[in-house]
Coordinates of C-alpha atoms and ligand atoms in Angstrom, one line a residue:
M15 CA 99.2 -7.0 -2.8
I16 CA 97.5 -3.0 -3.6
L17 CA 95.2 -2.2 -2.0
V18 CA 91.8 0.5 -4.6
I19 CA 89.9 1.9 -2.2
G20 CA 86.9 4.0 -5.4
A21 CA 87.8 0.9 -7.4
T22 CA 84.7 1.3 -9.2
G23 CA 85.1 5.2 -9.9
K24 CA 85.9 7.1 -13.1
T25 CA 89.3 7.2 -11.8
G26 CA 89.5 3.5 -9.7
S27 CA 88.3 1.3 -12.0
Q28 CA 90.5 2.6 -15.2
T29 CA 94.0 2.0 -11.7
V30 CA 92.6 -1.2 -11.2
K31 CA 93.3 -1.2 -15.4
H32 CA 96.7 0.5 -15.9
L33 CA 97.8 -2.2 -12.9
L34 CA 96.7 -5.1 -14.0
A35 CA 98.4 -4.1 -17.3
R36 CA 101.1 -3.8 -15.1
G37 CA 101.2 -7.1 -13.9
A38 CA 100.2 -6.0 -9.9
S39 CA 98.7 -8.3 -7.8
V40 CA 95.5 -5.7 -6.9
R41 CA 92.3 -5.8 -3.9
A42 CA 89.6 -4.0 -5.1
F43 CA 88.1 -2.1 -3.0
V44 CA 83.7 -2.4 -3.1
R45 CA 80.7 -1.5 -2.3
N46 CA 79.0 -4.0 -5.4
P47 CA 80.2 -6.9 -6.8
E48 CA 77.7 -6.9 -9.4
K49 CA 78.9 -3.3 -10.9
A50 CA 82.3 -4.9 -9.7
A51 CA 82.8 -8.1 -12.0
P52 CA 84.8 -6.7 -15.0
L53 CA 87.4 -5.9 -12.7
K54 CA 86.8 -9.4 -11.4
E55 CA 87.6 -10.6 -14.9
Q56 CA 90.3 -7.9 -15.6
G57 CA 92.0 -9.7 -12.5
A58 CA 91.5 -8.6 -9.8
E59 CA 90.5 -9.8 -6.3
L60 CA 87.6 -7.8 -5.5
F61 CA 86.9 -7.4 -0.8
V62 CA 83.3 -6.2 -0.6
G63 CA 82.6 -3.6 2.2
D64 CA 81.4 -0.9 2.8
I65 CA 84.3 2.0 3.8
A66 CA 82.4 2.9 6.5
D67 CA 82.6 -0.2 8.2
E68 CA 86.4 -0.2 10.0
T69 CA 86.5 -3.8 10.5
A70 CA 86.3 -4.3 6.4
V71 CA 88.6 -1.7 5.9
A72 CA 90.8 -2.9 9.0
K73 CA 90.3 -7.0 6.5
A74 CA 90.6 -5.5 3.7
L75 CA 94.4 -4.1 4.6
D76 CA 95.8 -7.5 5.5
G77 CA 98.8 -7.8 3.6
I78 CA 98.9 -4.3 2.0
E79 CA 101.7 -2.4 0.6
S80 CA 100.0 0.2 -1.1
V81 CA 96.9 1.7 -1.2
M82 CA 95.2 3.8 -3.4
L83 CA 92.3 5.8 -1.5
T84 CA 89.7 7.5 -4.2
L85 CA 85.7 8.3 -2.0
P86 CA 83.3 10.6 -3.6
N87 CA 82.8 14.1 -2.4
G88 CA 80.1 14.1 0.4
P89 CA 79.8 14.6 4.4
N90 CA 81.5 11.8 5.4
Q91 CA 84.1 11.5 3.3
L92 CA 86.7 13.6 6.0
E93 CA 85.3 11.2 8.5
W94 CA 85.9 8.0 6.0
E95 CA 89.5 9.4 3.8
L96 CA 90.9 9.9 8.5
G97 CA 90.0 6.3 8.9
V98 CA 92.3 4.9 5.8
I99 CA 95.0 6.3 6.5
K100 CA 94.9 5.2 10.5
Q101 CA 94.4 2.4 9.6
A102 CA 96.7 1.4 6.7
E103 CA 99.3 3.2 9.2
A104 CA 98.5 0.7 11.8
A105 CA 98.5 -2.3 9.4
G106 CA 101.8 -1.2 7.5
V107 CA 101.3 0.4 4.6
K108 CA 104.2 1.1 2.7
H109 CA 102.6 4.2 0.5
L110 CA 99.4 5.3 0.0
T111 CA 99.0 7.5 -2.7
Y112 CA 95.3 10.0 -2.7
M113 CA 93.1 11.8 -5.3
S114 CA 92.6 15.0 -4.2
S115 CA 92.3 18.5 -6.3
T116 CA 93.1 21.8 -7.3
E117 CA 91.8 23.7 -5.9
S118 CA 92.3 22.2 -2.6
N119 CA 94.5 24.6 -1.1
A120 CA 95.1 25.6 2.8
D121 CA 93.3 29.8 1.7
N122 CA 90.9 27.9 0.2
P123 CA 87.3 28.0 2.6
R124 CA 85.6 26.1 0.4
R125 CA 84.0 22.7 1.7
I126 CA 85.1 19.5 -0.2
P127 CA 88.8 21.8 -0.8
Q128 CA 89.0 21.2 3.1
V129 CA 88.3 18.0 2.9
H130 CA 91.2 17.0 1.4
V131 CA 93.7 20.2 3.2
K132 CA 92.7 18.2 6.0
A133 CA 93.0 14.8 4.9
V134 CA 96.8 15.9 3.7
E135 CA 97.2 17.5 6.5
A136 CA 96.7 14.3 8.1
I137 CA 99.5 11.9 5.7
E138 CA 101.8 14.2 5.7
A139 CA 101.3 13.7 9.3
S140 CA 101.7 10.0 9.5
S141 CA 104.7 7.2 9.5
L142 CA 103.4 6.4 5.9
G143 CA 105.5 7.0 2.0
W144 CA 102.6 8.9 0.4
T145 CA 101.4 10.7 -3.3
I146 CA 99.7 13.5 -3.4
L147 CA 96.7 14.1 -6.9
R148 CA 96.0 16.9 -7.7
P149 CA 93.6 16.7 -10.8
N150 CA 91.0 19.7 -12.4
F151 CA 87.9 19.5 -13.6
F152 CA 86.9 15.6 -15.5
M153 CA 86.0 16.1 -18.9
Q154 CA 83.6 13.0 -18.2
A155 CA 81.4 15.8 -16.2
I156 CA 80.7 16.5 -19.8
F157 CA 78.9 13.2 -20.5
G158 CA 75.9 15.3 -19.2
F159 CA 75.7 18.0 -22.2
A160 CA 74.7 15.4 -23.9
A161 CA 70.5 15.0 -23.9
S162 CA 70.6 18.5 -23.8
V163 CA 73.0 18.6 -26.7
K164 CA 71.0 16.2 -28.6
A165 CA 67.7 17.9 -27.8
N166 CA 68.1 21.3 -28.5
D167 CA 71.4 22.2 -29.3
S168 CA 72.5 23.6 -27.0
F169 CA 73.4 23.1 -23.2
T170 CA 73.6 25.0 -19.4
F171 CA 75.8 24.9 -17.1
P172 CA 76.8 27.4 -14.0
A173 CA 80.6 28.1 -15.5
G174 CA 80.3 32.3 -16.7
D175 CA 82.7 32.5 -18.5
G176 CA 85.3 31.0 -16.1
T177 CA 87.8 28.4 -17.1
A178 CA 88.5 25.2 -16.5
T179 CA 91.7 23.5 -17.4
M180 CA 89.4 19.8 -18.2
C181 CA 91.4 16.4 -17.6
D182 CA 90.6 12.5 -18.6
A183 CA 89.8 10.8 -15.4
R184 CA 91.0 8.3 -17.7
D185 CA 94.0 9.3 -17.2
I186 CA 94.4 10.2 -14.2
G187 CA 93.5 6.3 -13.0
E188 CA 96.6 5.6 -15.7
V189 CA 98.6 7.9 -13.7
A190 CA 97.7 6.3 -10.3
A191 CA 98.9 3.2 -11.2
I192 CA 101.5 4.7 -12.8
I193 CA 102.7 6.4 -10.0
L194 CA 101.8 3.1 -7.8
T195 CA 104.3 0.8 -9.4
G196 CA 107.1 3.6 -9.9
D197 CA 109.9 5.0 -8.3
G198 CA 110.1 7.9 -6.8
H199 CA 106.9 9.9 -6.4
I200 CA 106.9 9.6 -2.8
G201 CA 106.4 12.9 -0.7
K202 CA 105.2 14.4 -4.5
T203 CA 102.2 15.9 -4.7
Y204 CA 101.4 16.5 -8.6
D205 CA 98.7 18.6 -10.1
L206 CA 97.2 17.7 -12.8
T207 CA 95.7 19.1 -16.1
G208 CA 95.1 18.5 -19.7
P209 CA 96.5 20.7 -22.3
D210 CA 94.6 23.7 -22.9
I211 CA 92.4 26.0 -20.6
L212 CA 89.2 26.5 -21.3
S213 CA 86.0 28.3 -21.1
M214 CA 82.3 26.5 -21.7
H215 CA 82.0 28.6 -24.9
D216 CA 85.2 27.2 -26.2
V217 CA 83.4 22.7 -25.6
A218 CA 80.5 24.9 -27.3
R219 CA 82.8 25.9 -30.2
L220 CA 84.5 22.1 -29.8
L221 CA 80.9 21.0 -29.9
T222 CA 80.2 22.7 -32.9
E223 CA 83.2 21.6 -35.0
T224 CA 82.9 18.0 -34.3
L225 CA 79.6 18.0 -34.6
G226 CA 79.4 20.1 -37.5
R227 CA 76.5 22.1 -36.3
T228 CA 76.4 25.6 -33.9
I229 CA 75.6 23.8 -30.1
A230 CA 75.2 26.5 -27.7
Y231 CA 76.4 27.6 -24.3
V232 CA 73.5 28.9 -22.1
P233 CA 75.2 30.0 -18.4
M234 CA 72.5 29.1 -15.8
S235 CA 72.5 30.9 -12.7
L236 CA 74.3 29.4 -8.9
D237 CA 70.7 29.0 -8.0
D238 CA 69.3 27.3 -9.7
F239 CA 71.6 24.9 -11.0
G240 CA 71.2 24.1 -6.5
A241 CA 67.4 23.7 -7.9
Y242 CA 68.4 20.9 -10.0
L243 CA 71.2 19.5 -8.1
G244 CA 68.7 19.0 -5.4
K245 CA 66.5 16.2 -7.4
F246 CA 69.8 14.2 -8.0
L247 CA 72.2 14.4 -4.4
K248 CA 70.7 13.2 -0.6
S249 CA 72.8 15.8 1.2
E250 CA 72.7 18.8 1.4
W251 CA 76.2 19.3 2.4
H252 CA 77.2 17.9 -1.2
N253 CA 74.5 20.0 -3.1
E254 CA 75.8 23.7 -0.6
G255 CA 79.2 21.7 -1.5
V256 CA 79.2 21.8 -5.5
V257 CA 77.7 24.9 -5.4
E258 CA 81.1 26.7 -3.9
L259 CA 83.0 24.7 -6.6
M260 CA 81.2 26.1 -9.1
Q261 CA 80.7 29.2 -8.0
E262 CA 84.9 30.0 -7.8
M263 CA 84.9 29.5 -11.4
S264 CA 81.2 31.7 -12.4
E265 CA 82.4 34.3 -10.4
E266 CA 86.4 33.7 -9.3
G267 CA 87.0 32.9 -12.5
G268 CA 88.4 29.1 -12.3
L269 CA 91.9 28.0 -13.0
K270 CA 93.5 29.5 -15.1
F271 CA 96.4 27.3 -15.8
K272 CA 98.0 24.2 -16.9
T273 CA 100.5 22.0 -16.2
E274 CA 102.6 19.2 -18.9
T275 CA 103.0 16.7 -15.2
L276 CA 100.6 15.0 -17.4
G277 CA 102.1 14.2 -20.0
E278 CA 105.7 13.6 -17.9
L279 CA 104.2 11.1 -16.2
L280 CA 101.9 9.5 -18.4
G281 CA 105.3 9.8 -21.3
R282 CA 102.7 10.5 -23.8
P283 CA 100.3 13.2 -24.4
P284 CA 96.9 13.8 -22.5
R285 CA 93.8 13.5 -23.7
S286 CA 92.7 17.2 -25.7
L287 CA 88.9 17.8 -24.7
A288 CA 89.2 18.2 -28.6
Q289 CA 89.8 14.6 -28.8
F290 CA 87.5 13.3 -25.9
I291 CA 84.3 14.9 -28.0
T292 CA 85.3 12.6 -31.1
E293 CA 85.4 9.7 -29.6
H294 CA 82.0 10.4 -28.0
K295 CA 79.8 12.1 -30.7
A296 CA 78.1 9.9 -31.0
M297 CA 77.0 10.5 -27.8
Y298 CA 75.5 13.9 -28.9
E299 CA 74.0 13.0 -32.6
G300 CA 70.8 12.9 -32.9
Ligands
NAP424 N1 85.2 14.5 -10.5 C1 86.2 15.8 -11.1 O1 86.2 16.3 -12.2 C2 87.1 16.4 -10.4 C3 88.6 16.1 -9.9 C4 89.4 17.1 -9.4 C5 88.9 16.1 -8.5 N2 88.1 15.3 -7.5 C6 88.3 14.3 -6.5 O2 87.8 12.4 -6.9 C7 87.0 12.2 -6.3 C8 85.9 11.0 -5.9 O3 86.2 11.0 -7.5 P1 85.4 9.7 -8.8 O4 85.3 10.8 -10.1 O5 86.7 8.3 -9.5 O6 85.0 9.6 -8.0 P2 83.6 8.7 -8.6 O7 83.9 7.6 -9.9 O8 82.4 9.1 -8.4 O9 83.5 6.2 -7.6 C9 84.2 7.1 -6.3 C10 84.3 5.7 -5.8 O10 84.3 4.9 -4.7 C11 83.1 4.3 -4.1 N3 82.2 4.8 -2.8 C12 81.2 5.2 -2.8 N4 81.0 5.7 -1.6 C13 81.9 3.8 -1.5 C14 81.7 3.6 0.5 N5 80.8 3.8 1.1 N6 81.9 2.2 0.5 C15 83.1 1.8 -0.9 N7 82.8 2.7 -2.1 C16 82.8 3.4 -1.7 C17 82.2 4.4 -5.6 O11 81.2 2.9 -5.2 P3 79.7 2.4 -5.8 O12 80.2 2.1 -7.4 O13 79.4 1.9 -5.6 O14 79.5 4.2 -6.3 C18 83.1 4.6 -7.1 O15 84.3 3.8 -6.9 C19 86.7 13.3 -5.6 O16 87.6 13.2 -3.9 C20 87.0 14.4 -5.7 O17 87.2 15.4 -4.8 C21 87.2 15.2 -8.8

């Protein structure tokens, strides 16, 4: 039995779907059973609880061989992840697959990368078999541009001229399922990127080409972005953490490399941003 933590999320929901398609037994750790109903319909067992509840985590781990651990960024992320790692070890879990990110290197002092660095240190120091996934920026972020593209033929984002090698969260969730059900992944760290190194100018160009009308990218200042995020994010830690990531992209240039690893693991080319925009074209149209 495989436990997926973060099962209703962008990647976790895909991991559940692809695990079930591969014939695995899945327990989905969820907070909200209504939101998780599609996972149950697909054949997953639901475990309803909050990851902050140690008793619930211990119960959810009962009888589990492998765990997928993905939690959202926030002030409690590291504490929760360290708790899961410790309890997974105590429960005799054989393999833990953990969602980190490409920028989470030991010498990156920013708070979100440091959460992943410290969680990975704890995983590596444990007796668990492990696999670390380090994806770059998810394409799903550009759903956030849809309203403005529809209304104004433009979008704003605090990326300056920086680049990212954006990947589709669906591909990352699928790769997690491949790793959780396959051999040869224990002790491996995978840097996962999409096929193209893209700036937001490129995103505007791809939107223009696909939609057949000119879409402009208007860079946003980090201060304005922080104020905008403040309307949605409850925690100052999270707000500042996201601004730090965008500062890395806008002022230090962002990610400048791509890897072939995602396609090699999937056994097919990863989705490109051009494909992603074409697939979701209707969201950006009148
Ligand atoms: N976004 C990116 O571009 C990107 C790129 C690389 C790496 N990452 C890493 O990916 C991780 C986020 O993954 P994601 O985008 O798949 O996340 P996501 O879509 O935000 O999903 C987060 C999941 O965690 C669940 N969750 C949140 N709080 C919980 C709690 N207290 N107890 C139990 N479950 C809880 C959510 O449940 P609900 O549905 O109930 O909220 C949801 O299922 C982060 O660690 C981030 O650093 C992100």
